[in-house]
mmCIF file of C-alpha atoms and ligand atoms in Angstrom:
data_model
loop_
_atom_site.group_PDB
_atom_site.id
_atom_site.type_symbol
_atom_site.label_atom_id
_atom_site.label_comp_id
_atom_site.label_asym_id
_atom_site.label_seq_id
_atom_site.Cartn_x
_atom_site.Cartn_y
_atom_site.Cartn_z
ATOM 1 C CA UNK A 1 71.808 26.693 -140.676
ATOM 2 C CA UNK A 2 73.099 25.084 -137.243
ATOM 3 C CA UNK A 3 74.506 26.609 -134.041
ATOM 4 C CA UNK A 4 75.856 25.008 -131.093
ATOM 5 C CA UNK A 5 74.474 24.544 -127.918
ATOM 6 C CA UNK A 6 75.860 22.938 -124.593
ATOM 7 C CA UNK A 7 73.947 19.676 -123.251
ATOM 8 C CA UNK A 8 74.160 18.205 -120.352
ATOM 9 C CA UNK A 9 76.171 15.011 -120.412
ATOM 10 C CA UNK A 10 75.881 13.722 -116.701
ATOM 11 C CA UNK A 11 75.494 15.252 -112.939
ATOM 12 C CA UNK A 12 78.732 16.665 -110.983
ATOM 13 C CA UNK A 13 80.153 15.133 -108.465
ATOM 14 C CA UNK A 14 81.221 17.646 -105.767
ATOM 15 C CA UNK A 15 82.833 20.254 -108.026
ATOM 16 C CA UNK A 16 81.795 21.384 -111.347
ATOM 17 C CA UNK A 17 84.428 19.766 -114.303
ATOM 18 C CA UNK A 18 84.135 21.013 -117.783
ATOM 19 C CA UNK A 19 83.329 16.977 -118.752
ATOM 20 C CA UNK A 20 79.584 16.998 -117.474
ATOM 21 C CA UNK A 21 78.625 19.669 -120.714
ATOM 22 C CA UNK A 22 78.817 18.246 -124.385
ATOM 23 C CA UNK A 23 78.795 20.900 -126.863
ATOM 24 C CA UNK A 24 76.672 19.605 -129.629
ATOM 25 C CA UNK A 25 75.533 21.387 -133.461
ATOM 26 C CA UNK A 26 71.902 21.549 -134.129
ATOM 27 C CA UNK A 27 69.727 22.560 -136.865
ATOM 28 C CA UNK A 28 68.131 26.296 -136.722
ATOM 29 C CA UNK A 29 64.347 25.189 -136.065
ATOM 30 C CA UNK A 30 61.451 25.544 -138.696
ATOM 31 C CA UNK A 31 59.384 28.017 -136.765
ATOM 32 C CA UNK A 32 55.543 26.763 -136.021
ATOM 33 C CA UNK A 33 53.251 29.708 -135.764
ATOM 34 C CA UNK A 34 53.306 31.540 -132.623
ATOM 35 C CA UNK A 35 57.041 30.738 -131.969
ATOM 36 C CA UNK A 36 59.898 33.115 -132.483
ATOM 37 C CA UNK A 37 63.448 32.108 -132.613
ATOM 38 C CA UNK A 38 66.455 34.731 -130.603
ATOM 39 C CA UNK A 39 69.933 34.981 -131.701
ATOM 40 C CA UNK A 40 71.303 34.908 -128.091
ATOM 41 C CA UNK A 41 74.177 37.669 -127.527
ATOM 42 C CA UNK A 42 74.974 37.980 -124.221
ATOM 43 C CA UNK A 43 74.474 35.472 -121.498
ATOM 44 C CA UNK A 44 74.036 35.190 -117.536
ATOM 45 C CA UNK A 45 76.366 32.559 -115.494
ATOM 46 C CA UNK A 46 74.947 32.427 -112.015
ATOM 47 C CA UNK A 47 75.440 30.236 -108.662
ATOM 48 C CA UNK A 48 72.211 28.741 -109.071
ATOM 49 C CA UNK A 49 73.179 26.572 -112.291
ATOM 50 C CA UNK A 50 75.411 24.143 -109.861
ATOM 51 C CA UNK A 51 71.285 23.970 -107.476
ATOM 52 C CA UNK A 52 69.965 23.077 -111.081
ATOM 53 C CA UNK A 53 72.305 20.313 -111.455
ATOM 54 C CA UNK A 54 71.367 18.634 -107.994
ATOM 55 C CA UNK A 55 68.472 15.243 -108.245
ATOM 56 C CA UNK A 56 66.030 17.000 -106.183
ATOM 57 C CA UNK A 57 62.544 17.064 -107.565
ATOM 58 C CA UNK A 58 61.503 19.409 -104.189
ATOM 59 C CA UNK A 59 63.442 22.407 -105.176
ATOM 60 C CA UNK A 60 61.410 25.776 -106.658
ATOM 61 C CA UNK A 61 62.290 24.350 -110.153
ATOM 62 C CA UNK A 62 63.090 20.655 -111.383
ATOM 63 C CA UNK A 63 66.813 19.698 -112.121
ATOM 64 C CA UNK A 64 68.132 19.739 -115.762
ATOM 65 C CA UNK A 65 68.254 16.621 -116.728
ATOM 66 C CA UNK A 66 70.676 14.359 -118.968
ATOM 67 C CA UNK A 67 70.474 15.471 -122.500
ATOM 68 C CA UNK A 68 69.314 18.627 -121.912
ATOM 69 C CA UNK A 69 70.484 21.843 -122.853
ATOM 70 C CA UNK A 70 72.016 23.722 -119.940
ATOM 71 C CA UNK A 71 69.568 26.234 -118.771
ATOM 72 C CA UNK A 72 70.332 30.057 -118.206
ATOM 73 C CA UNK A 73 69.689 33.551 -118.275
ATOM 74 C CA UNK A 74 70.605 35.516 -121.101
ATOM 75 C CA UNK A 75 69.754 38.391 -123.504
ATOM 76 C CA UNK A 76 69.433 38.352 -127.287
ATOM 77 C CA UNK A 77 67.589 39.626 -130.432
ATOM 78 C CA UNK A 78 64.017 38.108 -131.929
ATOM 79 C CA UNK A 79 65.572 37.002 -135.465
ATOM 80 C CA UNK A 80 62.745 35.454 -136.986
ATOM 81 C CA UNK A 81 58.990 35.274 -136.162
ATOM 82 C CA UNK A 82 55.890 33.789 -136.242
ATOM 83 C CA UNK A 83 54.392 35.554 -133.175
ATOM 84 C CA UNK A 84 53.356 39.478 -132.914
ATOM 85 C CA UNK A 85 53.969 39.475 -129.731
ATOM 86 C CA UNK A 86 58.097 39.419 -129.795
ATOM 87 C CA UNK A 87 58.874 40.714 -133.464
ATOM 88 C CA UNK A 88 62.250 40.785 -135.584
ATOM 89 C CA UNK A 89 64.538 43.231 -134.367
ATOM 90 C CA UNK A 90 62.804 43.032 -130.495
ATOM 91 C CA UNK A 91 65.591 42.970 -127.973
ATOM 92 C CA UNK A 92 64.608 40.703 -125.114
ATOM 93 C CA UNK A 93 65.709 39.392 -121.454
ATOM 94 C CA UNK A 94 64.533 35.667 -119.981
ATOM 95 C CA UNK A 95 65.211 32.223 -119.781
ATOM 96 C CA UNK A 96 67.565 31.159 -122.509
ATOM 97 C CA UNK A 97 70.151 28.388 -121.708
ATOM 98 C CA UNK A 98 73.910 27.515 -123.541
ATOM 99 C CA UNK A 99 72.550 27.939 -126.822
ATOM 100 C CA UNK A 100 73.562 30.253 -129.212
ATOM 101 C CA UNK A 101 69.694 30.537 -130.984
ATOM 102 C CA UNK A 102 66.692 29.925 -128.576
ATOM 103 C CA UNK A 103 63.253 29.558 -129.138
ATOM 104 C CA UNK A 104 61.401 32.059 -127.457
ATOM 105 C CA UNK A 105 59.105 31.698 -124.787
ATOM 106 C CA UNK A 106 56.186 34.105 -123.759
ATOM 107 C CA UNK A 107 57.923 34.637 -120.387
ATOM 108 C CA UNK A 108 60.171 36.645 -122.092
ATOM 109 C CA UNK A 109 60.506 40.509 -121.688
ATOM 110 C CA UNK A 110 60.712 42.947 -124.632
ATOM 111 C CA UNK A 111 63.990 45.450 -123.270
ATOM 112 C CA UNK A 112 64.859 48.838 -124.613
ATOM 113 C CA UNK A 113 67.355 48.003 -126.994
ATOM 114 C CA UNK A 114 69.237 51.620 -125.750
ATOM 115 C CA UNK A 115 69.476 49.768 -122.203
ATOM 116 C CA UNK A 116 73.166 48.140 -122.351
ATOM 117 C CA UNK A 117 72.764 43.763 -121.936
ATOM 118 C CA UNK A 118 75.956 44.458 -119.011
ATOM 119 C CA UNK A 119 72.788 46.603 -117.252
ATOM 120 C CA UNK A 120 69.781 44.308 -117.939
ATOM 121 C CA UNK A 121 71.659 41.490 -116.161
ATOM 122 C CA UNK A 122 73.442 43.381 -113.141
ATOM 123 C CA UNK A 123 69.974 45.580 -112.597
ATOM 124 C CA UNK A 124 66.621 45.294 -114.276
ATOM 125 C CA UNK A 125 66.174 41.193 -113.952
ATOM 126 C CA UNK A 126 66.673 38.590 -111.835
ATOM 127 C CA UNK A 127 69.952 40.055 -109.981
ATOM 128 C CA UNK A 128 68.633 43.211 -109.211
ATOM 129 C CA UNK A 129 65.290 41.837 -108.291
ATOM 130 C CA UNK A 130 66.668 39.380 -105.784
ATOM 131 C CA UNK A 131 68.766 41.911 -103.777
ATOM 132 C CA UNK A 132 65.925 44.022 -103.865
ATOM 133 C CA UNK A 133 63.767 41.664 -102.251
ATOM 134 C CA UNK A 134 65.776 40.255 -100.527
ATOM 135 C CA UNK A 135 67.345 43.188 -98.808
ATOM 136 C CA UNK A 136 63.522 45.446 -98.630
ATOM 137 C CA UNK A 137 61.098 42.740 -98.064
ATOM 138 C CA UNK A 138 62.554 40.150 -96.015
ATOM 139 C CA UNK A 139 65.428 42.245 -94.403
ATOM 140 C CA UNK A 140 63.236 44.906 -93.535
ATOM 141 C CA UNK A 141 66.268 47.394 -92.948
ATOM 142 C CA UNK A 142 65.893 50.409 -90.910
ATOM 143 C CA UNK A 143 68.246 53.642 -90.904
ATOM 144 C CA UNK A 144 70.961 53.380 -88.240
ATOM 145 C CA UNK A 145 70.701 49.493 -88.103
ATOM 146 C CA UNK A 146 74.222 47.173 -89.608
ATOM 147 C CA UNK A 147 74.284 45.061 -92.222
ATOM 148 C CA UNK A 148 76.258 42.197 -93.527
ATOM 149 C CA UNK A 149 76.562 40.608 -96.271
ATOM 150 C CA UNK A 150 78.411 37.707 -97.454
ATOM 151 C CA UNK A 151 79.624 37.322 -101.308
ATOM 152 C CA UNK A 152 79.630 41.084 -100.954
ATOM 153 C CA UNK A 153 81.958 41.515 -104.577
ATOM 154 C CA UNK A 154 79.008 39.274 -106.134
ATOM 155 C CA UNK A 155 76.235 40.660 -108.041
ATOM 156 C CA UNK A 156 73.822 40.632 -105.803
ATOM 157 C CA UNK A 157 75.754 41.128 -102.590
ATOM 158 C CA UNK A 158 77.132 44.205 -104.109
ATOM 159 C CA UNK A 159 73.909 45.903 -104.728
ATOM 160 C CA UNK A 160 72.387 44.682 -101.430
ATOM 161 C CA UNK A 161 74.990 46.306 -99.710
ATOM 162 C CA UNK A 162 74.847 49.769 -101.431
ATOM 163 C CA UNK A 163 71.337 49.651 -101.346
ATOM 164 C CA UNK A 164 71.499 48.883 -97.645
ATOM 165 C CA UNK A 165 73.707 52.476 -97.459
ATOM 166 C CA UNK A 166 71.028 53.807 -99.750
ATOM 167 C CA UNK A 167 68.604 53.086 -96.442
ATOM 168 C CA UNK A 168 71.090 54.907 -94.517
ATOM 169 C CA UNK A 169 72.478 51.597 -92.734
ATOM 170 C CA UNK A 170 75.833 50.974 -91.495
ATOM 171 C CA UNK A 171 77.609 48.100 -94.273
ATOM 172 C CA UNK A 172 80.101 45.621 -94.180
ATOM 173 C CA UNK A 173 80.760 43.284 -96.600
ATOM 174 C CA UNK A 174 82.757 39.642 -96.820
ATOM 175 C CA UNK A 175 84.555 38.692 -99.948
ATOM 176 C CA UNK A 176 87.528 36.266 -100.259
ATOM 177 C CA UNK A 177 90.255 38.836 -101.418
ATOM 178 C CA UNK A 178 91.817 42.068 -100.332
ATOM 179 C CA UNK A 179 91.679 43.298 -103.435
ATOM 180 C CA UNK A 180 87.628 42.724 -103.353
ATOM 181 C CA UNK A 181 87.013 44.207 -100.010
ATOM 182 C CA UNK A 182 89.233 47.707 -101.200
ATOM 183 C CA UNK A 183 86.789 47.927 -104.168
ATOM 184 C CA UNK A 184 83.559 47.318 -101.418
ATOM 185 C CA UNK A 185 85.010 50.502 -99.178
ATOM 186 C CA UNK A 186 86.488 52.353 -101.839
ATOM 187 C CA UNK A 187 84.295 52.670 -104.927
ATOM 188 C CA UNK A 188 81.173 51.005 -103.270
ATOM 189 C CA UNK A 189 80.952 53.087 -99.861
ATOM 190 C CA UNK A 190 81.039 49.852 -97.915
ATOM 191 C CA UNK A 191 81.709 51.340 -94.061
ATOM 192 C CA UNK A 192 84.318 48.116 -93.751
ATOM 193 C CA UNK A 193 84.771 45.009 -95.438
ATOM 194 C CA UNK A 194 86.642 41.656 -94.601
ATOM 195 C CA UNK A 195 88.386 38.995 -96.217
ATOM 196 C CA UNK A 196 87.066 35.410 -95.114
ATOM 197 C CA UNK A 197 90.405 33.655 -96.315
ATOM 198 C CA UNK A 198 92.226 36.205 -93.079
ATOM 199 C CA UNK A 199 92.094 35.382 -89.651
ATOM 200 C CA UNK A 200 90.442 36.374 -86.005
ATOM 201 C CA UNK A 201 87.317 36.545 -88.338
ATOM 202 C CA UNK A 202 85.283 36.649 -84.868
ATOM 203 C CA UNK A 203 87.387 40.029 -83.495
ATOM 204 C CA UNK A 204 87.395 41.360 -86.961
ATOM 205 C CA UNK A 205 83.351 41.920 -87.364
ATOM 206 C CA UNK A 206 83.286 42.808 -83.501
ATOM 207 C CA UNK A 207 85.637 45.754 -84.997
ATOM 208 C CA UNK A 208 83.212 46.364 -88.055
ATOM 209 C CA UNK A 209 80.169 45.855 -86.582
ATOM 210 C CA UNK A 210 80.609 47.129 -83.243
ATOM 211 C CA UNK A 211 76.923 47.913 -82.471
ATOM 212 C CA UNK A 212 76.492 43.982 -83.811
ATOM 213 C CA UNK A 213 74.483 42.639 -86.983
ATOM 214 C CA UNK A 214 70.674 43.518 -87.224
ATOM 215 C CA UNK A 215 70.241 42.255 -90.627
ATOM 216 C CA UNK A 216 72.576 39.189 -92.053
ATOM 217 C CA UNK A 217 72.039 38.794 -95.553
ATOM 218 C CA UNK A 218 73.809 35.426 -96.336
ATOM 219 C CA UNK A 219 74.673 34.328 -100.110
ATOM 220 C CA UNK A 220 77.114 31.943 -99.226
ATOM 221 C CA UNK A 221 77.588 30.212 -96.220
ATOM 222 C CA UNK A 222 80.779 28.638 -95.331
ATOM 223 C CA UNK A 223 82.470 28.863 -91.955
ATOM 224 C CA UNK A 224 82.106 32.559 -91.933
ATOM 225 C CA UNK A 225 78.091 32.149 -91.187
ATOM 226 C CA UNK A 226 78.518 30.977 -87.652
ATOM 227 C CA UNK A 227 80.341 33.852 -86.755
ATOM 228 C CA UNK A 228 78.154 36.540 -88.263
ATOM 229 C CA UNK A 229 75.185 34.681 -86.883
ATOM 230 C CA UNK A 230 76.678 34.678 -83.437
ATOM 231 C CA UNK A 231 76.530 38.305 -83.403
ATOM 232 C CA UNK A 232 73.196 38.863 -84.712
ATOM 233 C CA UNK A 233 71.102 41.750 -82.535
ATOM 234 C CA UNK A 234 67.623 40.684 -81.008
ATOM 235 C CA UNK A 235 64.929 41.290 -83.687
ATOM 236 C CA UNK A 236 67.526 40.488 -86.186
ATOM 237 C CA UNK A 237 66.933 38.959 -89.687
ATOM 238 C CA UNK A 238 68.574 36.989 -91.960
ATOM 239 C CA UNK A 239 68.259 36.458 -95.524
ATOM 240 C CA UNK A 240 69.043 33.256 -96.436
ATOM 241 C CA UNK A 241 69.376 34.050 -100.714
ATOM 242 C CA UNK A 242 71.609 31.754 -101.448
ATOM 243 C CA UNK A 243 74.489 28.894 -99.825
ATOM 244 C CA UNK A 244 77.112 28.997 -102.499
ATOM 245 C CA UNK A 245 79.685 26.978 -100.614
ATOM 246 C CA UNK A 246 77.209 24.065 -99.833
ATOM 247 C CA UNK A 247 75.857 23.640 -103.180
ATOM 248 C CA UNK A 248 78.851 20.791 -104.045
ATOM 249 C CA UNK A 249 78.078 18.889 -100.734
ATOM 250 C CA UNK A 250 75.978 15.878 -101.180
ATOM 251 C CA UNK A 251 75.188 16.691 -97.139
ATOM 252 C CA UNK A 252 74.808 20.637 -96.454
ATOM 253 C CA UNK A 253 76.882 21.856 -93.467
ATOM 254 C CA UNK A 254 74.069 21.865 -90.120
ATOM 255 C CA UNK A 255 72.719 25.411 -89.687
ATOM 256 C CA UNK A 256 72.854 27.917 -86.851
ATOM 257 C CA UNK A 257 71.261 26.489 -83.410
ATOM 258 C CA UNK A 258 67.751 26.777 -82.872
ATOM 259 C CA UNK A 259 68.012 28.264 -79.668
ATOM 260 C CA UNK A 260 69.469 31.758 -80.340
ATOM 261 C CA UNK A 261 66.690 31.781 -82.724
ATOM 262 C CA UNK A 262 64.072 31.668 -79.885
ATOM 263 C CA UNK A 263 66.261 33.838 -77.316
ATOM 264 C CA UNK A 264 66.954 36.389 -80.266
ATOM 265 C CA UNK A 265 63.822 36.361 -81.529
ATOM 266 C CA UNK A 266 65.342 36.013 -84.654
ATOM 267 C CA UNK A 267 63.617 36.052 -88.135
ATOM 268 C CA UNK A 268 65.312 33.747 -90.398
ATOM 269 C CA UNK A 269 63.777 33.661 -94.074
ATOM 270 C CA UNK A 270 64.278 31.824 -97.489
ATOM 271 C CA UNK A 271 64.410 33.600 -100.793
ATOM 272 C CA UNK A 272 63.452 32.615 -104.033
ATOM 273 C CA UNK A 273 63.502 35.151 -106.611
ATOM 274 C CA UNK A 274 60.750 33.779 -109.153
ATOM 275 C CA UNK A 275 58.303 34.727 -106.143
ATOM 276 C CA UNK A 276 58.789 38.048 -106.166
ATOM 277 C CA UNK A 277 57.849 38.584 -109.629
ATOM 278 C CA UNK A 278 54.968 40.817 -108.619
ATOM 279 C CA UNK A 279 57.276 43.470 -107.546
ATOM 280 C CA UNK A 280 59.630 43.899 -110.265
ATOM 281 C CA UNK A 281 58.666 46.669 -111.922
ATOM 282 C CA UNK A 282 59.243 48.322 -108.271
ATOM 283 C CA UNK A 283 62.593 47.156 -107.886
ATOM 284 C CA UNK A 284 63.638 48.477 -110.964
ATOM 285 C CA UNK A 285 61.936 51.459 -110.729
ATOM 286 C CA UNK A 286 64.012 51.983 -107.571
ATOM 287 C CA UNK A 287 67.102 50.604 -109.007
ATOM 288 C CA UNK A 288 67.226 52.645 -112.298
ATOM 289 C CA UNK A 289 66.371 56.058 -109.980
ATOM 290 C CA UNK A 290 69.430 55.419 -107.365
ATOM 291 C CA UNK A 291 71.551 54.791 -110.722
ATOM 292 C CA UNK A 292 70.928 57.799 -112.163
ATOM 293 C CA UNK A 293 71.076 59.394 -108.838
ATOM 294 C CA UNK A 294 75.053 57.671 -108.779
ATOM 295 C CA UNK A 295 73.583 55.998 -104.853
ATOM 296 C CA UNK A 296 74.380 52.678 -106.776
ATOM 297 C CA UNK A 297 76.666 51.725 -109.553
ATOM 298 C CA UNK A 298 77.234 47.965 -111.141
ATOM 299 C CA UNK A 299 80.200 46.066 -112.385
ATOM 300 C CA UNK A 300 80.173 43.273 -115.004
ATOM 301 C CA UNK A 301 82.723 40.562 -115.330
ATOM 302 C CA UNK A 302 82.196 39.937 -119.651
ATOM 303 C CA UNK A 303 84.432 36.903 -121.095
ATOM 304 C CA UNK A 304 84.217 36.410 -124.702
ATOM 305 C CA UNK A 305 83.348 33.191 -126.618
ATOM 306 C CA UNK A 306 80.662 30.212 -126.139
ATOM 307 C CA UNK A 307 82.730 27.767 -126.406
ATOM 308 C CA UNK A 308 84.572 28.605 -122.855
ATOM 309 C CA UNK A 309 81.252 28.679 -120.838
ATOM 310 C CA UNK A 310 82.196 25.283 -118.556
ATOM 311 C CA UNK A 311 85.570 26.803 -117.467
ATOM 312 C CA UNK A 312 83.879 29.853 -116.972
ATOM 313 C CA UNK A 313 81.348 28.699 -114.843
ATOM 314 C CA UNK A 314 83.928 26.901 -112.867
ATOM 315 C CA UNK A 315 85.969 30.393 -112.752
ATOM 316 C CA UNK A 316 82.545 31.949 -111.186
ATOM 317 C CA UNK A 317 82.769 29.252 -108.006
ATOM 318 C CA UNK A 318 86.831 29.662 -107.781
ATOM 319 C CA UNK A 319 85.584 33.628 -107.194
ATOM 320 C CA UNK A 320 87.397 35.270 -110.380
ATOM 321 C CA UNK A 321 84.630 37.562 -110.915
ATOM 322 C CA UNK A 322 84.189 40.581 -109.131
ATOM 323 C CA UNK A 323 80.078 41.881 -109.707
ATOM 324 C CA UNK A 324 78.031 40.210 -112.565
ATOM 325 C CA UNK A 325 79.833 37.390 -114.472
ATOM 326 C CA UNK A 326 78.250 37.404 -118.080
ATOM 327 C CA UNK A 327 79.876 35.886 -121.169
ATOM 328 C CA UNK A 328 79.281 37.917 -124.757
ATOM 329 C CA UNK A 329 78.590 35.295 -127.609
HETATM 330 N N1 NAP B 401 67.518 32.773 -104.048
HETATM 331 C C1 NAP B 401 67.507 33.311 -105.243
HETATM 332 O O1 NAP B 401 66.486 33.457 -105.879
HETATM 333 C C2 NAP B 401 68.815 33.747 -105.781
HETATM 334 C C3 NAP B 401 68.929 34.520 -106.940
HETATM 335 C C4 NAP B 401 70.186 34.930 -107.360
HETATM 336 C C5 NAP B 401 71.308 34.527 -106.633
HETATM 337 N N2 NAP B 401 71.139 33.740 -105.538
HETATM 338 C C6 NAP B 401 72.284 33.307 -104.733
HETATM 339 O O2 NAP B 401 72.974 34.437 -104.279
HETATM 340 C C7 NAP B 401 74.332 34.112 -104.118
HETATM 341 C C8 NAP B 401 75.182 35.121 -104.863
HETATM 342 O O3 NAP B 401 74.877 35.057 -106.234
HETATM 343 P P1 NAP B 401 75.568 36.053 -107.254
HETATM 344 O O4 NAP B 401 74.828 35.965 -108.521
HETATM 345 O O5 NAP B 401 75.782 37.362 -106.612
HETATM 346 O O6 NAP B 401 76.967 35.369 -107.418
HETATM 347 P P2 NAP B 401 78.250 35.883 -108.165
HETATM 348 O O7 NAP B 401 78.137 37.269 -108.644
HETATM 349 O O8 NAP B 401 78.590 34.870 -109.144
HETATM 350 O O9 NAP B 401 79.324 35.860 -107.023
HETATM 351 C C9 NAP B 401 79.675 34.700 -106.437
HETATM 352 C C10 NAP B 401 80.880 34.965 -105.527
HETATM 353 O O10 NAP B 401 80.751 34.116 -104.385
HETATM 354 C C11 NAP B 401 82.028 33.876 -103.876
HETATM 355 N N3 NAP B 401 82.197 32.464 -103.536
HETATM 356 C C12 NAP B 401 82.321 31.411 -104.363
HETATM 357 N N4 NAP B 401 82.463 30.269 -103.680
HETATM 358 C C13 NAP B 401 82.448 30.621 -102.368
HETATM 359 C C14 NAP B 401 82.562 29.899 -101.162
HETATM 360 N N5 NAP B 401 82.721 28.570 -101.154
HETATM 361 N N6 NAP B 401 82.487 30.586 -100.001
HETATM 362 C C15 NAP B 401 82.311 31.907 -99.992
HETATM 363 N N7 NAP B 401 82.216 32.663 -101.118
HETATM 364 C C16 NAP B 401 82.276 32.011 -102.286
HETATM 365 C C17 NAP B 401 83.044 34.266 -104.940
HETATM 366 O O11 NAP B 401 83.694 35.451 -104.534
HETATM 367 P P3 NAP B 401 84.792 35.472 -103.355
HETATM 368 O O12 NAP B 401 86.072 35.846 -104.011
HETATM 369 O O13 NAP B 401 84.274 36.527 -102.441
HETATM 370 O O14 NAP B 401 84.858 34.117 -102.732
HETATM 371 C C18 NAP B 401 82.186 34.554 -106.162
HETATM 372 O O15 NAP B 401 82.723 35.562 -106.958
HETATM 373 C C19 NAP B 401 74.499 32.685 -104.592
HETATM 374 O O16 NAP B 401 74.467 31.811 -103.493
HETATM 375 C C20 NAP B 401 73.291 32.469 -105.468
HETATM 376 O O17 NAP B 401 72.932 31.131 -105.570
HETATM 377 C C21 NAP B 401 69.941 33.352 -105.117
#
């Protein structure tokens, strides 16, 4: 039997174009014993695919590299097995890539099939793990303080925002479209929310955040970042989880000045999710109880159809997805 998988065929240049993937057909594997081959059904596209295609050998994990298969997230069923460990039928979450069969690896985590795959990748894995970290351990947020957060309508930035109002903080969020920031204050409970793409951003988050930003929780960057930072409280802290508009630059934008660091006292931290694996099952713990308590709800942008996954990455960094963009095989 065969199935197709996407390989890399060479490194972008600036923007993403559908060229740099070659789908290819390959033969199902002849399993050696311990491995265990999954029928992937649902898959994960995420900002950090355009970091894996950068040369840097320095970064938490090592680029893909030419003539690889594209790596990923996904979800998808153990259909054969030579290890008792993950057997048939198991429904698992973890490290997959473009493929539509995987072999498994033991990273992988056994899921309760009952648990939709739109869940498992908005909540209880790496999304809901790094706005959870993010937002409780390097945020620190305390009840009363303001929060903003940039790529608000994303996956994470959604959650960290209602899980900021979970903590009793005062939220506003940035997306790039109207109709994004009425979903944030409407169904969300976002106290305000503003579109980047408008103007007299600076006035606009004086208005939102009038008693100004304690914690800054930044997935994106862009020109936006200079303004929030410029009205960060002392003692505030920023989350630096991810620079979305950067990742195409071959030289990232300069950062925010040293000096209002020092006068500010300011706290400014990198995240990386794979380091905070040792609090997961707390994260989802908390998650899944404010879920069924209705204090946070997620939303899942599903296309249909492997073959599409280049465009539909590049649809992900044009913004067409409002909360978790995952593509059904
Ligand atoms: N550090 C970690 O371990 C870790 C883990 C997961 C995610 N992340 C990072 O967290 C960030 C959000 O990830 P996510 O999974 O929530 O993404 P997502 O759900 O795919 O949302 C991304 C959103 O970002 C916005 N965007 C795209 N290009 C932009 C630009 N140039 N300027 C401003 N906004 C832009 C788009 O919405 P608009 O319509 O609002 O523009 C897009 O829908 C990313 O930077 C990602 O790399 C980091």
């Amino acid at each position: 039997m065969s199935y197709k998988a996407f390989k890399l065929s060479k490194y972008p240049q600036g923007n993403i174009t559908p060229d740099i993937f070659d789908m290819v057909t390959l033969a199902k594997p002849t399993l050696k014993e311990g491995e265990f081959l999954v029928k992937q059904t649902y898959m994960s596209l995420d900002p950090a695919m355009r970091t894996w295609l950068q040369q840097r050998e320095d970064s938490y994990l090592p680029p893909v590299r030419i003539g690889e298969v594209m790596r990923s997230y996904g979800v998808g069923i153990v259909e054969e097995s030579l290890n008792s460990k993950f057997p048939v039928g198991s429904h698992v979450v973890g490290v997959t890539g473009w493929s539509e069969y995987v072999l498994g690896n033991e990273e992988m985590n056994i899921i309760d099939p009952s648990l939709p795959p739109e869940a498992v990748l908005s909540l209880f894995y790496m999304t809901g793990l790094t706005a959870y970290a993010g937002l409780m351990k390097i945020g620190q947020p305390k009840k009363g303080e303001t929060l903003v957060v940039t790529g608000a309508a994303g996956s994470v930035g959604s959650l960290v925002g209602q899980l900021a109002k979970a903590q009793g903080l005062r939220v506003v969020g940035i997306a790039g479209s109207d109709e994004k920031c009425k979903w944030l204050v409407e169904e969300l409970g976002f106290d305000a929310a503003i579109n980047y793409k408008s103007d007299n951003l600076d006035a606009q988050l004086r208005a939102a955040a009038p008693n100004g930003v304690d914690v800054f929780y930044e997935n994106t960057g862009g020109p936006i970042q200079e303004i929030i930072f410029s009205q960060l409280n002392r003692f505030g802290r920023v989350v630096v989880c991810g620079v979305l508009a950067d990742y195409d630059n071959e030289v990232p934008t300069k950062g925010p000045s040293w000096v209002d660091i020092n006068l500010k006292s300011l706290r400014v931290q990198g995240l990386i999710v794979t380091d905070y694996q040792d609090i997961a099952d707390e994260a989802f713990s908390v998650l899944g109880a404010y879920l069924a308590e209705g204090k946070i709800q997620y939303k899942a942008h599903v296309t249909e159809g492997f073959e599409s996954l280049p465009e539909d990455l590049i649809k992900l960094f044009k913004g067409e997805n409002t909360g978790k963009f995952i593509v059904k095989f």
